[in-house]
Each structure stands twice: as C-alpha cells, then as structure tokens.
C-alpha cells in the first residue's frame, strides 16, 4: 500500500499506459519478428524452424547487399547535403529581421505535407509527357526527356533529393532554435575582434549548437535505416534495384513474395544495426563527448 | 374496424421484420473500384438479397493495396469474411495450405459446378485434388490497335514477327510509339510482356512443358524469347518510346496516348476493354483488337493466354458457410446476372468463366468485344491457348519474372543468368509443393 502511495513512483504510474501500449504494439511483435527470422514462414500456414538458413541466404543475396550499399549512400547524402544547406540557411536566417517567419514557414512547409503528396508533385514534374520534359519538348528543347526516377543511374539520387527537399526545412528549424540560444555577447565580442561572418559561424555558432547538431546527425543515421516511403512511392526500389533500400526489400519479401521468415531476418539485422548506432552514441556520451 | 386495421398493419410489420431479422449475414471483402462498386452493390448484392429470404449479402469494398494485407491478418486471427476474394491462384494456394479455405468438393458435386464452368477455369481452383476456389473473372492478353490510323496509312495488322517488325518501323517513321504501355503504379506490368514473349515465341506447348517440369526454363527457346523482348524493349524502345518512359507511364497515361495517337498499338489485358472503349471512343478514331502476333515458328497460329483475374473461396472459419456457398451457387446458376454485370464492364471484369453460347452475348456491348469473345471461345476451344504468369507461376518465381526482369533490361545480368535463377526458383517451389494447378493440355 505504501508502495502505491509513494510519491516517488507517481511518474511511473503515468508512464505505465504508454509502456503497456508499447509492449503490445511494438514489444511483442518485435520479439515475435525476431523469432520468425529463424523460420521459413510464408505469412500463413505452418511455421518451420530453419535455423540460420535465412541469414546464410541473406549474406549471399546480391540485391540485399545492393540495398545495404544504397542505405549507406543514402545516409551519407543526408548527413551532408541537407545538413549543409540547413546549417547555412539557418545561419543566414538569424541575420534576417523582417520576413523571417515567411522563410521559416516556406522551408518547413514540405515537411508538413504527406510523403505521398510530395512524391506525386515531383513525379508529375518529371513526368516525360505531362511534366517539364514534355514542356521543354514542346518549345524545342531536349531536356528531361526521361524521368530521373525511372533512369537507373539517377533513381536513387532523385528519390533522395525529394526526401531531402522535404526534410531539410525540419533541420533549419531545429538548428535555428539552437542558434537563438547562443549568447549574443559572444558575437558582439567577435565583432569587436573583427571576426568575419564565417569565422563567427565556425568558432561560435557551430560549437555552441553542437549538442543539437550531433543529435540531428544521430537521428539522420537512425532514420536512414528504415527509409521506405519516398523510395516505395517514387521508384519502388527500381529500376533494376537501382534505388532498392533495405526496408523496401523487407517489404517486398514479407508482403509480395510471401517470405515472412526471410523478411524477418532482414528486420533483425536492421534492428541490431540501430542498436549498434545508438550504442555508439551512448558510448561517446559516457566518454565525455558533449552530445 | 379500427382493431382489424391495427392488427392487419401489425401483422405486416411483424412479418416484414421477421423476414429481415431471419436473414443471416454473409460477408464478402471485395476489391474496390469507384466505377465498379455501385454496379456490384446494385446488381450483385441487392439482386441476391432480393432473390431469396435466407441470407443478407454484405459486400465490403477496400482497395487491394490494403485489402490483401487486412484479409491476411483477419484470416490468421481465425476471422475474415465469409467469402474470401484473392488476386489469383498463388494466394489461394497459400490460404489452402494453411487450412483457411473450405473444401468445395461436396458443394461442387451437389450443385453441378463442374458442368457450369469452363474446364480449365474450374481446374485452376483444384488444389491437391479438391476444389477450393472459383474464378471471379478470367482474362487474356490482346493487342489493341488504332483501326482508323491503320486504315489511313494502309498498314496491315501484324500476325507474325516479320509483319510486326515491318509495321513497327512504319509507325516509328511517323513519329509515334509502336506500343503504349507502362509500369508506373503497377510494376508487375512487366510480366504481361514476358508472358507474351514466352508464349508467342517459345510457344504455349513449351511453356506448358516448363511449368509442368518437363522442360527447363534455361532452354534456348526461352532465352531467345526474352532476348527478343529485350531487343524490342531496350534497343528499339517499342513501348512508350523508351525503357525509361515505359517505367514512367501509368494506366491513365497509356490510355491517353492510345486515344491521341501517341502510339498506334497497345499490348494489354482484356480488363482494359471498358477503359479503351471510353478512352479512344471519345475521339474520332476507332479501335480494333487482334491476337498477339506469333514471334517465331514455334508458335503457330493465333493463341490466347488464359488467366484468372480474381478468385472466390469460402473461409474455413466462416460464420455463415452455408450462406457463402449459397451466394457462389447463385452466381453460377444465374448466368444472366453474370452477363449483365460483365456487360457493364465490357467483359473486362466479373467474367465468371461460365459456359456461354454465342447467343448469350448481349448486343449492348461493343462489336470489338463481341468479336473478341467469339474468337477467344473458338481459338481456346481448339486448344490454342497459352499461360499467363500470374495464374500459373508460383509466388516466388512469379515475382521474380517481373521484379528481376528490370535487371535484365538494365543489362546487369544476362538473360541466361536470369533464366538460370528462374529455374532454381521453380525447383525450390516444386520441392516445397508450391506449384499451382495447370489444366491438362490436349
């Protein structure tokens, strides 16, 4: 009874409903999924234990390897392009006094739209008949005759571009929030010392927003693992697996090829990869890194 | 007097209420389509409900993208609709193996279903010797062409590869695409083309031997068939001008292209008849259809690929099994209902494979569709039919044929390697008893 009325446990009581829901919606299915990776379950019917057969097959699967490579590329792209643009824009925005809200809203707006809407807009824009290609052709210019989403050499980058276009506004907002928390006296001192805008950014802004910046890198690395919607809608992983990513590969095996056991093996590897990344960041924090 | 009136009204109300409440509900989860749903509600659900007093059919519409998954989840939970609609035999196989479908043998014998259905269509629902599914619609692949355009230019509808390549060159010289077609929104579109080339180059006999395990998919005749497809698709850009455009074009686009002379021909399934009639029908041009040309001497004479579009089964855990059987039997016993609904879709949907006579075809449908139905019946009746991949390929080789075909077209692997992989998948499917029913060939 004392335990129930103990004030120090009150926070726990409020958290219990959420834990309960997570347990049933995420916890149990995750454990089941981990178990299914050792079976050949089709999604219906009998479940046969196959040991590590799915993993052996997976490590020999050229398209799975290709998907992993694409996820790595995707991560690199997102750790560089949107981050750089967002940092630059956020920094420039701090110097804008009038109309800043308009820019913030404009940059953030794509992030508020559903992925399917964003994707359809870009698909229409690059449509070979009705899109920009068709328009250029009508005025005698040979450009964008083929959609970059359906061209093998560009499909992954085109999908990443659209996802990045929707995402970078979010980064602007969080970087901007960090930048407004920087003590203005530091900039005033730098001004007295004759520091340039770049020097102020490099030696004041960036170090001061480091926790937010590192956090953004961590979520980019983690979010790049289950990347799915933009690839699925824009390219379906094609053409010829040229934009295949691990989550889409998992989806195809689970829901199209009736290979739930195999898909679970893919999911298990994704799970351990995320745990690994989170572990690294946790370790760095324990080592005293300000992240 | 007042008492008499009150008791009369009360007895009517009670009898109506009793009749309504005495009906037990039968549920059917059906693929939704904005144009088709009202017709199914009126001419199937309401017509059935008005035709008898025992059961109340309730059709629940849902887009296939989500329906297939929600159906699987509910079936796994021992729930699900009474009538189980699947996109094809490979799905039926999965449910049947899991023991989730009712064995229909006794009902088929009791109601004489075997005598009402086209033999090959009936046998497509027979798994391990027992009937588990009835086709909701059957279909084939055809070549559509702009008849007016062909007549204006004096082009002949091709029946052989030489004629096809000749007319293709002429069409391209006019600045049009040879065929319009595309896979945007539906990647399995590729399998339509692969099926055409396998059947019309290698020939239906060779395909039959391969799907029954008498011939390997690595046989040179299949390699040559897919090499030819690659040449026409990649090197010559027959479909929508280029491989990239083929990937970028979807259902509305290729119908618009066909209607506006962007292309002269279209390779497509018979499910398109209604859309084609409405699309090009709105222009001044007239459309025609033809069997797909023979692409080598292996494929002699015209043939039609046979296919099942959707299937109907009874849930083994159905709350109203008798009602579900009654609905299926009502459909198969009322060909007027089937013909009426199919006519609304220009025989592109709900073509339940009932045995029909020429006189059964209503005059309301377009002359092109009438002539197709007659030719289809005549030619397939003579045993000249091939095999569509989505009806006769097990799940994994079936996905491989469309998903990995892009890798061949991209030049990442050779056709030989592709077919070698394909054979391995068939071997695996055979080993796991995943192959699908194939009607015996005469």
XYZ file of C-alpha atoms in Angstrom:
733
model
C 0.000 0.000 0.000
C 2.825 2.310 0.880
C 4.350 1.418 -2.416
C 1.242 2.616 -4.280
C 1.028 5.901 -2.395
C 4.742 6.603 -2.543
C 5.130 9.940 -4.358
C 8.408 8.971 -5.927
C 6.552 6.374 -8.020
C 3.864 8.758 -9.299
C 5.751 9.438 -12.519
C 5.891 5.687 -13.122
C 2.134 5.384 -12.836
C 1.655 7.965 -15.562
C 4.113 6.187 -17.808
C 2.517 2.769 -17.366
C -0.234 3.211 -20.013
C 2.357 4.178 -22.626
C 4.613 1.281 -21.658
C 1.633 -1.032 -21.806
C 0.695 0.103 -25.323
C 4.312 -0.103 -26.488
C 4.605 -3.571 -25.070
C 1.669 -4.832 -27.091
C 2.142 -2.790 -30.238
C 5.928 -2.836 -30.526
C 7.442 -5.148 -27.909
C 5.607 -8.397 -28.533
C 5.550 -8.103 -32.373
C 9.282 -7.285 -32.279
C 10.053 -10.360 -30.215
C 7.877 -12.483 -32.496
C 9.614 -10.996 -35.514
C 12.990 -11.857 -34.022
C 11.773 -15.411 -33.576
C 10.377 -15.610 -37.097
C 13.777 -14.907 -38.634
C 14.702 -18.491 -37.800
C 11.736 -19.898 -39.718
C 10.526 -20.218 -43.294
C 7.069 -18.834 -42.512
C 5.208 -17.598 -45.579
C 2.877 -15.354 -43.603
C 0.187 -18.025 -43.484
C 0.207 -21.657 -42.542
C 2.845 -23.815 -40.946
C 5.993 -22.395 -39.385
C 9.123 -24.480 -39.869
C 12.315 -23.850 -37.965
C 15.218 -23.418 -40.390
C 17.959 -22.204 -38.064
C 20.215 -19.560 -39.594
C 19.346 -20.512 -43.167
C 17.706 -17.131 -43.825
C 20.836 -15.295 -42.707
C 23.110 -17.530 -44.776
C 20.933 -16.865 -47.817
C 20.807 -13.170 -46.983
C 24.566 -12.765 -46.876
C 24.708 -14.349 -50.324
C 21.878 -12.209 -51.702
C 23.263 -9.689 -54.222
C 20.187 -7.492 -54.052
C 20.289 -7.326 -50.272
C 23.921 -6.240 -50.480
C 22.927 -3.674 -53.056
C 20.166 -2.411 -50.757
C 22.625 -2.061 -47.876
C 25.001 -0.126 -50.097
C 22.146 2.177 -51.090
C 21.230 2.739 -47.448
C 24.840 3.695 -46.735
C 24.821 6.068 -49.707
C 21.501 7.472 -48.527
C 22.937 8.094 -45.064
C 25.981 9.847 -46.491
C 23.811 12.020 -48.724
C 21.567 13.012 -45.823
C 24.486 13.633 -43.496
C 25.937 16.097 -45.960
C 23.580 17.810 -48.395
C 20.522 18.705 -46.260
C 22.699 19.310 -43.208
C 24.964 21.767 -45.017
C 22.087 23.581 -46.682
C 20.084 23.712 -43.459
C 23.029 24.976 -41.426
C 23.752 27.655 -43.967
C 20.140 28.756 -44.291
C 19.535 28.726 -40.548
C 22.620 30.859 -40.018
C 21.584 33.286 -42.742
C 18.079 33.449 -41.304
C 19.409 34.569 -37.950
C 20.549 37.740 -39.698
C 17.145 38.411 -41.230
C 14.973 40.563 -39.043
C 11.938 41.168 -41.264
C 10.043 38.396 -43.001
C 11.993 35.664 -41.256
C 8.798 33.840 -40.367
C 7.897 33.634 -44.043
C 11.174 31.883 -44.863
C 10.876 29.564 -41.892
C 7.372 28.613 -42.946
C 8.391 28.202 -46.581
C 11.324 25.952 -45.695
C 9.305 23.925 -43.225
C 6.198 23.603 -45.380
C 7.238 20.456 -47.347
C 7.888 18.714 -44.041
C 4.235 19.219 -43.107
C 2.978 17.603 -46.302
C 2.288 13.902 -46.505
C 5.044 11.988 -48.271
C 2.624 10.757 -50.901
C 1.733 14.356 -51.785
C 5.370 15.408 -52.056
C 6.135 12.382 -54.193
C 3.226 12.929 -56.551
C 4.249 16.552 -57.087
C 7.754 15.537 -58.114
C 6.552 12.604 -60.153
C 4.305 14.928 -62.134
C 7.109 17.459 -62.528
C 9.402 14.842 -64.038
C 6.719 13.020 -65.998
C 8.038 12.526 -69.540
C 4.761 13.561 -71.181
C 2.982 15.939 -68.819
C 5.961 17.233 -66.854
C 8.892 19.511 -67.511
C 10.248 17.127 -70.156
C 7.049 17.427 -72.155
C 7.090 21.205 -71.733
C 10.710 21.522 -72.901
C 9.977 19.291 -75.851
C 7.033 21.484 -76.845
C 9.347 24.502 -77.063
C 12.029 22.568 -78.895
C 14.459 21.965 -76.043
C 15.777 18.457 -75.452
C 15.878 18.281 -71.662
C 14.439 15.954 -69.020
C 13.120 13.686 -71.749
C 13.217 10.832 -69.229
C 12.198 10.949 -65.629
C 15.168 10.706 -63.238
C 13.036 8.358 -61.136
C 12.949 5.798 -63.921
C 16.555 6.109 -65.031
C 18.845 3.547 -63.484
C 21.761 5.912 -62.902
C 19.724 8.623 -61.199
C 16.785 6.939 -59.460
C 18.366 6.664 -56.001
C 19.650 10.230 -56.063
C 16.329 11.523 -57.373
C 14.417 9.822 -54.557
C 16.976 11.082 -52.034
C 16.627 14.569 -53.486
C 12.858 14.612 -52.951
C 13.153 13.184 -49.442
C 15.941 15.654 -48.678
C 13.872 18.520 -50.074
C 11.062 17.659 -47.666
C 13.455 17.081 -44.747
C 15.907 19.966 -44.755
C 13.313 22.504 -43.561
C 12.966 20.479 -40.393
C 16.715 20.742 -39.855
C 16.572 24.502 -40.424
C 14.031 24.853 -37.641
C 15.985 22.814 -35.106
C 19.301 24.494 -35.978
C 17.646 27.877 -35.783
C 16.303 27.037 -32.337
C 19.834 26.159 -31.264
C 21.299 29.298 -32.791
C 18.856 31.568 -30.933
C 20.091 30.113 -27.670
C 23.652 31.237 -28.321
C 24.622 34.117 -26.062
C 24.674 37.303 -28.163
C 27.623 38.669 -26.200
C 29.865 36.137 -27.908
C 29.001 37.576 -31.311
C 29.470 41.154 -30.012
C 32.901 40.235 -28.705
C 33.742 38.631 -32.023
C 32.592 41.768 -33.832
C 34.931 43.856 -31.690
C 37.735 41.457 -32.605
C 36.874 41.937 -36.280
C 35.729 38.357 -36.943
C 34.164 37.636 -40.297
C 30.684 36.088 -40.642
C 32.235 32.742 -41.489
C 34.608 32.903 -38.531
C 31.706 33.645 -36.201
C 29.862 30.685 -37.605
C 32.878 28.380 -37.394
C 34.123 29.384 -33.938
C 30.951 30.450 -32.115
C 27.774 29.137 -33.699
C 28.863 25.628 -34.580
C 30.489 24.798 -31.217
C 27.565 26.285 -29.312
C 24.917 24.280 -31.158
C 26.979 21.086 -31.079
C 24.539 19.043 -28.933
C 21.669 19.832 -31.310
C 23.903 19.289 -34.320
C 25.139 15.895 -33.132
C 21.599 14.924 -32.218
C 20.496 15.771 -35.763
C 23.275 13.568 -37.156
C 22.199 10.722 -34.916
C 18.562 10.882 -35.983
C 19.631 11.092 -39.628
C 21.729 7.941 -39.257
C 18.915 6.129 -37.480
C 16.158 7.375 -39.801
C 18.208 6.374 -42.833
C 17.895 2.721 -41.849
C 14.119 2.309 -42.195
C 13.826 4.768 -45.106
C 10.892 3.476 -47.106
C 8.045 5.770 -48.096
C 9.835 8.026 -50.578
C 11.579 5.124 -52.274
C 8.455 2.996 -52.344
C 6.273 5.716 -53.834
C 8.765 7.264 -56.236
C 10.664 4.293 -57.615
C 9.502 1.109 -55.886
C 13.195 0.348 -55.469
C 13.729 0.219 -59.233
C 14.502 0.293 -61.963
C 16.524 -2.877 -61.672
C 17.059 -2.466 -57.906
C 18.940 0.764 -58.638
C 17.165 2.506 -55.761
C 16.423 -0.534 -53.622
C 16.800 0.090 -49.900
C 16.671 -2.404 -47.074
C 13.182 -1.527 -45.795
C 11.676 -1.782 -49.265
C 13.448 -5.096 -49.751
C 11.979 -6.303 -46.467
C 8.515 -5.167 -47.523
C 8.728 -6.969 -50.865
C 9.755 -10.217 -49.226
C 7.154 -10.014 -46.469
C 4.146 -8.873 -48.453
C 4.762 -9.716 -52.097
C 6.955 -12.818 -52.142
C 5.367 -14.494 -49.090
C 8.784 -14.787 -47.421
C 7.985 -13.531 -43.945
C 10.793 -15.553 -42.347
C 13.342 -14.077 -44.729
C 11.925 -10.569 -44.260
C 12.179 -11.021 -40.501
C 15.856 -11.830 -40.908
C 16.271 -8.525 -42.757
C 14.349 -6.748 -39.995
C 16.500 -8.358 -37.330
C 19.680 -7.063 -38.956
C 18.147 -3.597 -39.210
C 17.238 -3.760 -35.530
C 20.751 -4.698 -34.458
C 22.254 -2.016 -36.672
C 20.118 0.679 -34.986
C 21.038 -0.689 -31.558
C 24.686 -0.509 -32.616
C 24.392 3.141 -33.695
C 22.555 4.156 -30.545
C 25.175 2.252 -28.548
C 27.998 4.186 -30.201
C 26.393 7.499 -29.368
C 25.766 6.315 -25.815
C 29.381 5.247 -25.514
C 30.647 8.587 -26.811
C 28.471 10.348 -24.255
C 29.929 8.201 -21.483
C 33.389 9.092 -22.728
C 32.558 12.698 -22.072
C 31.560 13.910 -25.514
C 29.052 16.740 -25.337
C 26.371 15.133 -27.415
C -62.964 -1.908 -37.807
C -60.095 0.010 -36.230
C -58.955 -3.100 -34.419
C -58.950 -5.036 -37.671
C -56.812 -2.414 -39.404
C -54.368 -2.221 -36.498
C -53.941 -5.988 -36.344
C -53.532 -6.143 -40.133
C -50.815 -3.457 -40.128
C -49.124 -5.053 -37.118
C -49.049 -8.457 -38.763
C -47.493 -6.967 -41.920
C -44.872 -5.072 -39.915
C -44.091 -8.157 -37.880
C -43.826 -10.400 -40.898
C -41.538 -7.922 -42.697
C -39.418 -7.507 -39.568
C -39.272 -11.224 -39.048
C -38.182 -11.741 -42.620
C -35.462 -9.090 -42.298
C -34.219 -10.397 -38.978
C -34.400 -14.015 -40.015
C -31.846 -13.395 -42.758
C -28.320 -14.215 -41.702
C -25.487 -12.041 -42.912
C -22.917 -13.220 -45.466
C -19.819 -11.046 -45.785
C -17.614 -10.620 -48.832
C -14.476 -8.470 -48.884
C -14.134 -7.227 -52.462
C -11.512 -5.163 -54.270
C -12.849 -1.629 -54.541
C -13.065 0.478 -57.646
C -15.059 3.694 -57.772
C -16.662 2.855 -61.120
C -17.412 -0.760 -60.376
C -18.578 -0.681 -56.753
C -22.083 0.760 -57.392
C -22.712 -1.893 -60.037
C -21.667 -4.708 -57.718
C -23.864 -3.277 -54.998
C -26.893 -2.987 -57.210
C -26.592 -5.982 -59.464
C -24.894 -8.458 -57.177
C -25.509 -7.610 -53.535
C -29.018 -6.150 -53.811
C -30.079 -8.543 -56.546
C -29.025 -11.525 -54.464
C -30.680 -10.161 -51.327
C -33.918 -9.595 -53.193
C -33.812 -13.022 -54.790
C -34.054 -15.063 -51.589
C -35.119 -14.803 -47.957
C -32.409 -16.699 -46.122
C -29.245 -14.647 -46.379
C -28.231 -10.993 -46.447
C -25.116 -10.471 -48.542
C -22.911 -7.595 -47.448
C -20.062 -6.622 -49.755
C -17.280 -4.672 -48.072
C -15.129 -2.774 -50.541
C -11.479 -1.991 -49.881
C -8.569 -1.074 -52.185
C -6.453 -4.117 -52.985
C -3.302 -2.388 -51.676
C -4.663 -2.624 -48.141
C -7.273 -5.347 -48.574
C -4.790 -8.129 -49.258
C -2.949 -7.410 -46.015
C -6.044 -6.862 -43.871
C -7.524 -10.059 -45.279
C -4.396 -11.993 -44.397
C -4.353 -10.568 -40.874
C -8.005 -11.324 -40.236
C -7.696 -14.839 -41.663
C -4.695 -15.507 -39.438
C -6.800 -14.439 -36.487
C -9.433 -17.002 -37.463
C -11.785 -14.253 -38.583
C -12.185 -12.734 -42.036
C -15.119 -12.507 -44.425
C -17.273 -15.484 -45.325
C -16.366 -15.185 -48.990
C -12.618 -14.812 -49.485
C -11.609 -12.948 -52.619
C -7.951 -13.278 -53.657
C -5.975 -11.758 -56.546
C -5.159 -15.170 -58.006
C -4.285 -18.848 -57.562
C -0.918 -18.204 -55.870
C -2.808 -16.546 -52.991
C -5.379 -19.353 -52.934
C -2.524 -21.811 -52.609
C -1.169 -20.022 -49.535
C -4.567 -19.956 -47.833
C -5.396 -23.509 -48.842
C -2.108 -24.848 -47.483
C -2.771 -23.033 -44.231
C -6.139 -24.771 -43.969
C -8.014 -21.485 -44.105
C -10.295 -22.304 -47.028
C -13.295 -24.594 -47.189
C -13.078 -27.676 -49.386
C -15.793 -27.126 -52.000
C -15.888 -30.652 -53.470
C -19.181 -31.706 -51.941
C -20.896 -28.465 -52.971
C -19.483 -28.664 -56.471
C -20.865 -32.177 -56.776
C -24.223 -31.241 -55.252
C -24.762 -28.178 -57.437
C -23.009 -29.388 -60.579
C -20.472 -26.544 -60.691
C -18.067 -28.514 -62.835
C -20.609 -28.626 -65.657
C -21.222 -24.903 -65.455
C -17.654 -23.675 -65.710
C -15.077 -23.704 -68.482
C -12.994 -26.829 -67.728
C -9.571 -25.132 -67.466
C -11.013 -22.414 -65.236
C -12.597 -24.982 -62.934
C -9.346 -26.921 -62.638
C -7.441 -23.707 -61.779
C -9.217 -23.838 -58.426
C -8.413 -27.506 -57.748
C -5.577 -27.867 -55.236
C -4.359 -31.295 -54.182
C -7.352 -32.878 -55.853
C -10.037 -30.712 -54.269
C -11.826 -27.561 -55.317
C -11.009 -24.517 -53.192
C -11.632 -21.545 -55.470
C -13.948 -20.365 -58.213
C -12.668 -17.723 -60.623
C -14.458 -14.408 -60.211
C -13.114 -13.259 -63.537
C -10.987 -14.676 -66.292
C -8.998 -12.744 -68.840
C -6.383 -12.814 -71.571
C -3.814 -10.600 -73.263
C -4.528 -8.960 -76.617
C -3.057 -6.398 -78.964
C -5.157 -3.276 -79.444
C -4.581 -1.006 -82.410
C -5.913 2.248 -83.739
C -8.018 0.958 -86.606
C -8.577 4.354 -88.181
C -4.859 5.104 -88.128
C -4.018 1.739 -89.653
C -6.558 2.239 -92.432
C -5.367 5.786 -93.168
C -1.796 4.563 -93.590
C -2.592 1.290 -95.287
C -0.916 -0.701 -92.536
C -1.778 -4.339 -92.035
C -2.453 -5.750 -88.598
C 0.572 -7.963 -87.931
C 0.206 -11.676 -87.319
C 3.886 -12.669 -87.497
C 7.152 -11.262 -86.214
C 8.190 -10.108 -89.697
C 4.928 -8.242 -90.165
C 5.173 -6.790 -86.674
C 8.709 -5.502 -87.207
C 7.705 -4.099 -90.567
C 4.708 -2.185 -89.240
C 6.708 -1.077 -86.167
C 9.247 0.579 -88.454
C 6.463 2.349 -90.310
C 4.826 3.542 -87.104
C 8.128 4.888 -85.786
C 8.752 6.635 -89.073
C 5.514 8.524 -88.474
C 6.905 9.774 -85.150
C 4.651 7.623 -82.992
C 5.388 4.968 -80.435
C 4.813 1.419 -81.586
C 3.012 0.409 -78.415
C 1.868 2.445 -75.482
C 2.164 0.768 -72.118
C 3.881 1.414 -68.824
C 4.542 0.112 -65.365
C 4.188 3.243 -63.232
C 1.909 2.350 -60.357
C 1.949 -1.345 -61.153
C 5.395 -2.871 -61.527
C 4.012 -6.356 -62.331
C 3.046 -4.952 -65.724
C 6.372 -6.388 -66.889
C 5.019 -9.898 -66.530
C 2.379 -9.190 -69.155
C 5.131 -8.647 -71.692
C 7.282 -11.522 -70.514
C 4.262 -13.816 -70.764
C 3.527 -12.632 -74.288
C 7.078 -13.318 -75.467
C 7.346 -16.680 -73.730
C 4.065 -17.888 -75.196
C 4.318 -16.302 -78.609
C 7.978 -17.014 -79.235
C 8.623 -20.274 -77.431
C 5.045 -21.373 -77.976
C 2.376 -22.482 -75.482
C 3.499 -26.106 -75.687
C 6.995 -25.258 -74.494
C 5.616 -23.062 -71.703
C 3.302 -25.878 -70.630
C 6.250 -28.271 -70.514
C 8.242 -25.828 -68.413
C 5.509 -25.142 -65.878
C 4.820 -28.857 -65.538
C 8.514 -29.588 -65.082
C 9.131 -31.429 -68.349
C 11.401 -28.697 -69.710
C 13.933 -26.382 -68.082
C 13.490 -22.621 -68.173
C 17.106 -22.451 -69.348
C 16.044 -23.995 -72.655
C 17.385 -21.886 -75.575
C 13.883 -21.237 -76.831
C 13.018 -19.247 -73.671
C 16.360 -17.455 -73.733
C 15.721 -16.403 -77.323
C 12.205 -15.243 -76.407
C 13.454 -12.922 -73.696
C 16.389 -11.747 -75.801
C 13.852 -10.662 -78.389
C 11.777 -8.877 -75.742
C 14.912 -7.115 -74.532
C 15.729 -6.059 -78.069
C 12.243 -4.670 -78.674
C 12.021 -3.049 -75.251
C 15.516 -1.650 -74.700
C 17.168 -1.323 -78.095
C 14.147 -0.291 -80.097
C 12.005 1.390 -77.436
C 8.777 -0.072 -78.753
C 6.868 0.564 -75.534
C 6.237 4.267 -74.963
C 9.372 5.286 -76.817
C 11.987 4.131 -74.339
C 12.505 1.877 -71.350
C 12.606 4.913 -69.051
C 9.300 6.201 -70.398
C 7.751 2.764 -70.111
C 8.682 2.824 -66.416
C 7.261 6.345 -66.014
C 3.913 5.828 -67.725
C 0.816 4.576 -65.932
C -2.731 3.430 -66.688
C -4.235 6.862 -67.457
C -1.199 7.915 -69.483
C -1.127 4.970 -71.821
C -4.839 5.136 -72.449
C -4.483 8.831 -73.233
C -1.539 8.084 -75.542
C -3.568 5.467 -77.363
C -6.572 7.775 -77.696
C -4.496 10.698 -79.001
C -2.355 8.781 -81.495
C 0.754 8.983 -79.357
C 1.081 5.306 -80.140
C -0.506 3.071 -82.711
C -0.909 -0.110 -80.673
C -1.132 -1.352 -77.127
C -0.361 -4.734 -75.554
C -2.747 -5.193 -72.680
C -5.154 -7.498 -70.909
C -8.832 -7.769 -71.693
C -9.636 -5.981 -68.436
C -8.989 -2.802 -70.400
C -11.968 -3.112 -72.744
C -14.160 -0.673 -70.842
C -11.380 1.898 -70.399
C -10.396 1.585 -74.051
C -13.967 1.980 -75.258
C -14.367 5.094 -73.126
C -10.913 6.491 -73.944
C -10.427 6.189 -77.678
C -14.206 6.022 -78.023
C -14.314 9.720 -77.125
C -12.100 10.539 -80.139
C -12.927 10.203 -83.841
C -10.776 7.104 -84.125
C -11.975 3.559 -83.982
C -10.063 0.850 -82.163
C -9.583 -2.764 -83.056
C -8.064 -5.763 -81.406
C -6.063 -8.743 -82.619
C -4.449 -11.811 -81.107
C -0.794 -11.215 -80.306
C 1.406 -11.993 -83.287
C 3.386 -15.211 -83.467
C 7.004 -14.289 -82.874
C 8.634 -17.455 -84.185
C 7.829 -20.668 -85.947
C 7.470 -22.323 -82.519
C 4.204 -20.504 -82.060
C 1.996 -21.397 -84.981
C -1.289 -19.635 -85.442
C -3.045 -17.349 -83.007
C -3.418 -18.342 -79.384
C -4.828 -16.670 -76.316
C -3.112 -16.771 -72.965
C -5.518 -17.928 -70.313
C -5.601 -16.282 -66.912
C -7.635 -15.915 -63.765
C -8.044 -12.349 -62.554
C -9.601 -12.828 -59.144
C -10.867 -15.831 -57.214
C -13.710 -16.535 -54.792
C -13.407 -19.051 -51.958
C -15.211 -19.809 -48.740
C -13.493 -19.081 -45.461
C -12.999 -22.278 -43.457
C -13.763 -20.190 -40.372
C -16.790 -18.524 -41.988
C -19.568 -17.531 -39.633
C -22.052 -18.277 -42.377
C -20.635 -21.052 -44.510
C -23.988 -22.087 -45.953
C -24.717 -18.507 -46.887
C -21.354 -18.143 -48.628
C -21.965 -21.337 -50.599
C -25.431 -20.104 -51.491
C -24.018 -16.838 -52.867
C -21.454 -18.693 -55.015
C -24.076 -21.110 -56.243
C -26.465 -18.257 -57.019
C -23.785 -16.588 -59.140
C -23.012 -19.766 -61.028
C -26.694 -20.605 -61.504
C -27.651 -17.189 -62.865
C -25.652 -16.535 -65.975
C -27.966 -13.623 -66.815
C -26.683 -11.850 -63.707
C -23.069 -12.534 -64.648
C -23.611 -11.420 -68.238
C -25.428 -8.284 -67.115
C -22.647 -7.224 -64.755
C -19.848 -8.239 -67.148
C -21.568 -6.239 -69.912
C -21.409 -3.113 -67.781
C -17.634 -3.571 -67.751
C -17.414 -4.547 -71.454
C -16.474 -8.046 -70.301
C -13.365 -6.697 -68.621
C -14.433 -7.616 -65.103
C -16.665 -10.197 -63.404
C -16.270 -12.514 -66.375
C -17.063 -15.592 -64.319
C -15.947 -18.434 -66.598
C -19.396 -19.888 -67.155
C -20.006 -21.882 -70.300
C -21.755 -19.408 -72.591
C -23.168 -19.614 -76.088
C -22.666 -17.041 -78.794
C -26.323 -16.106 -78.348
C -25.668 -15.226 -74.689
C -23.542 -12.231 -75.625
C -25.728 -9.139 -75.390
C -25.996 -6.684 -78.258
C -25.289 -3.796 -75.878
C -21.550 -4.411 -75.757
C -19.195 -3.020 -78.366
C -18.684 -5.007 -81.586
C -14.956 -5.319 -80.859
C -15.640 -7.050 -77.568
C -18.250 -9.299 -79.150
C -15.824 -10.389 -81.821
C -13.113 -10.937 -79.196
C -15.389 -13.143 -77.086
C -16.312 -15.257 -80.075
C -12.723 -15.601 -81.268
C -11.472 -16.328 -77.772
C -14.029 -19.100 -77.360
C -13.263 -20.566 -80.786
C -9.474 -20.483 -80.550
C -9.106 -21.620 -76.930
C -11.782 -24.240 -77.624
C -9.466 -25.656 -80.271
C -6.764 -25.956 -77.609
C -4.742 -22.973 -78.790
C -4.051 -21.302 -75.507
C -1.016 -20.154 -73.613
C -0.365 -19.401 -69.966
C -0.312 -16.124 -68.075
C 2.345 -15.866 -65.398
C 0.047 -14.554 -62.650
C -2.149 -17.639 -62.863
C 0.300 -20.482 -63.369
C 3.538 -19.292 -61.722
C 4.070 -19.984 -58.006
C 4.507 -16.912 -55.783
C 8.286 -16.537 -55.785
C 9.042 -17.318 -59.453
C 6.001 -15.174 -60.238
C 7.522 -12.171 -58.502
C 10.945 -12.929 -59.986
C 9.580 -12.766 -63.513
C 8.520 -9.132 -63.131
C 10.726 -7.796 -60.366
C 14.026 -9.055 -61.773
C 13.204 -8.577 -65.435
C 14.298 -4.986 -64.932
C 17.778 -6.243 -64.098
C 17.958 -7.941 -67.478
C 16.692 -4.846 -69.244
C 19.256 -2.776 -67.362
C 21.969 -5.066 -68.693
C 23.119 -6.022 -65.189
C 22.670 -9.740 -65.813
C 22.276 -11.807 -68.942
C 19.051 -13.495 -69.964
C 20.819 -16.836 -69.409
C 21.611 -15.961 -65.791
C 18.100 -14.662 -65.268
C 16.564 -17.867 -66.539
C 19.015 -19.929 -64.538
C 17.850 -18.109 -61.387
C 14.282 -18.593 -62.534
C 14.771 -22.337 -62.891
C 16.230 -22.503 -59.374
C 13.131 -20.771 -58.023
C 10.879 -23.224 -59.810
C 12.936 -26.122 -58.424
C 12.549 -24.680 -54.945
C 8.801 -24.144 -55.439
C 8.404 -27.705 -56.709
C 10.329 -29.040 -53.732
C 8.092 -27.104 -51.346
C 4.959 -28.209 -53.229
C 4.116 -24.612 -54.143
C 3.262 -25.165 -57.796
C -0.202 -24.226 -58.979
C -2.845 -26.231 -60.832
C -2.297 -26.456 -64.584
C -5.051 -27.837 -66.808
C -4.004 -30.916 -68.790
C -3.140 -29.988 -72.348
C -4.889 -31.906 -75.129
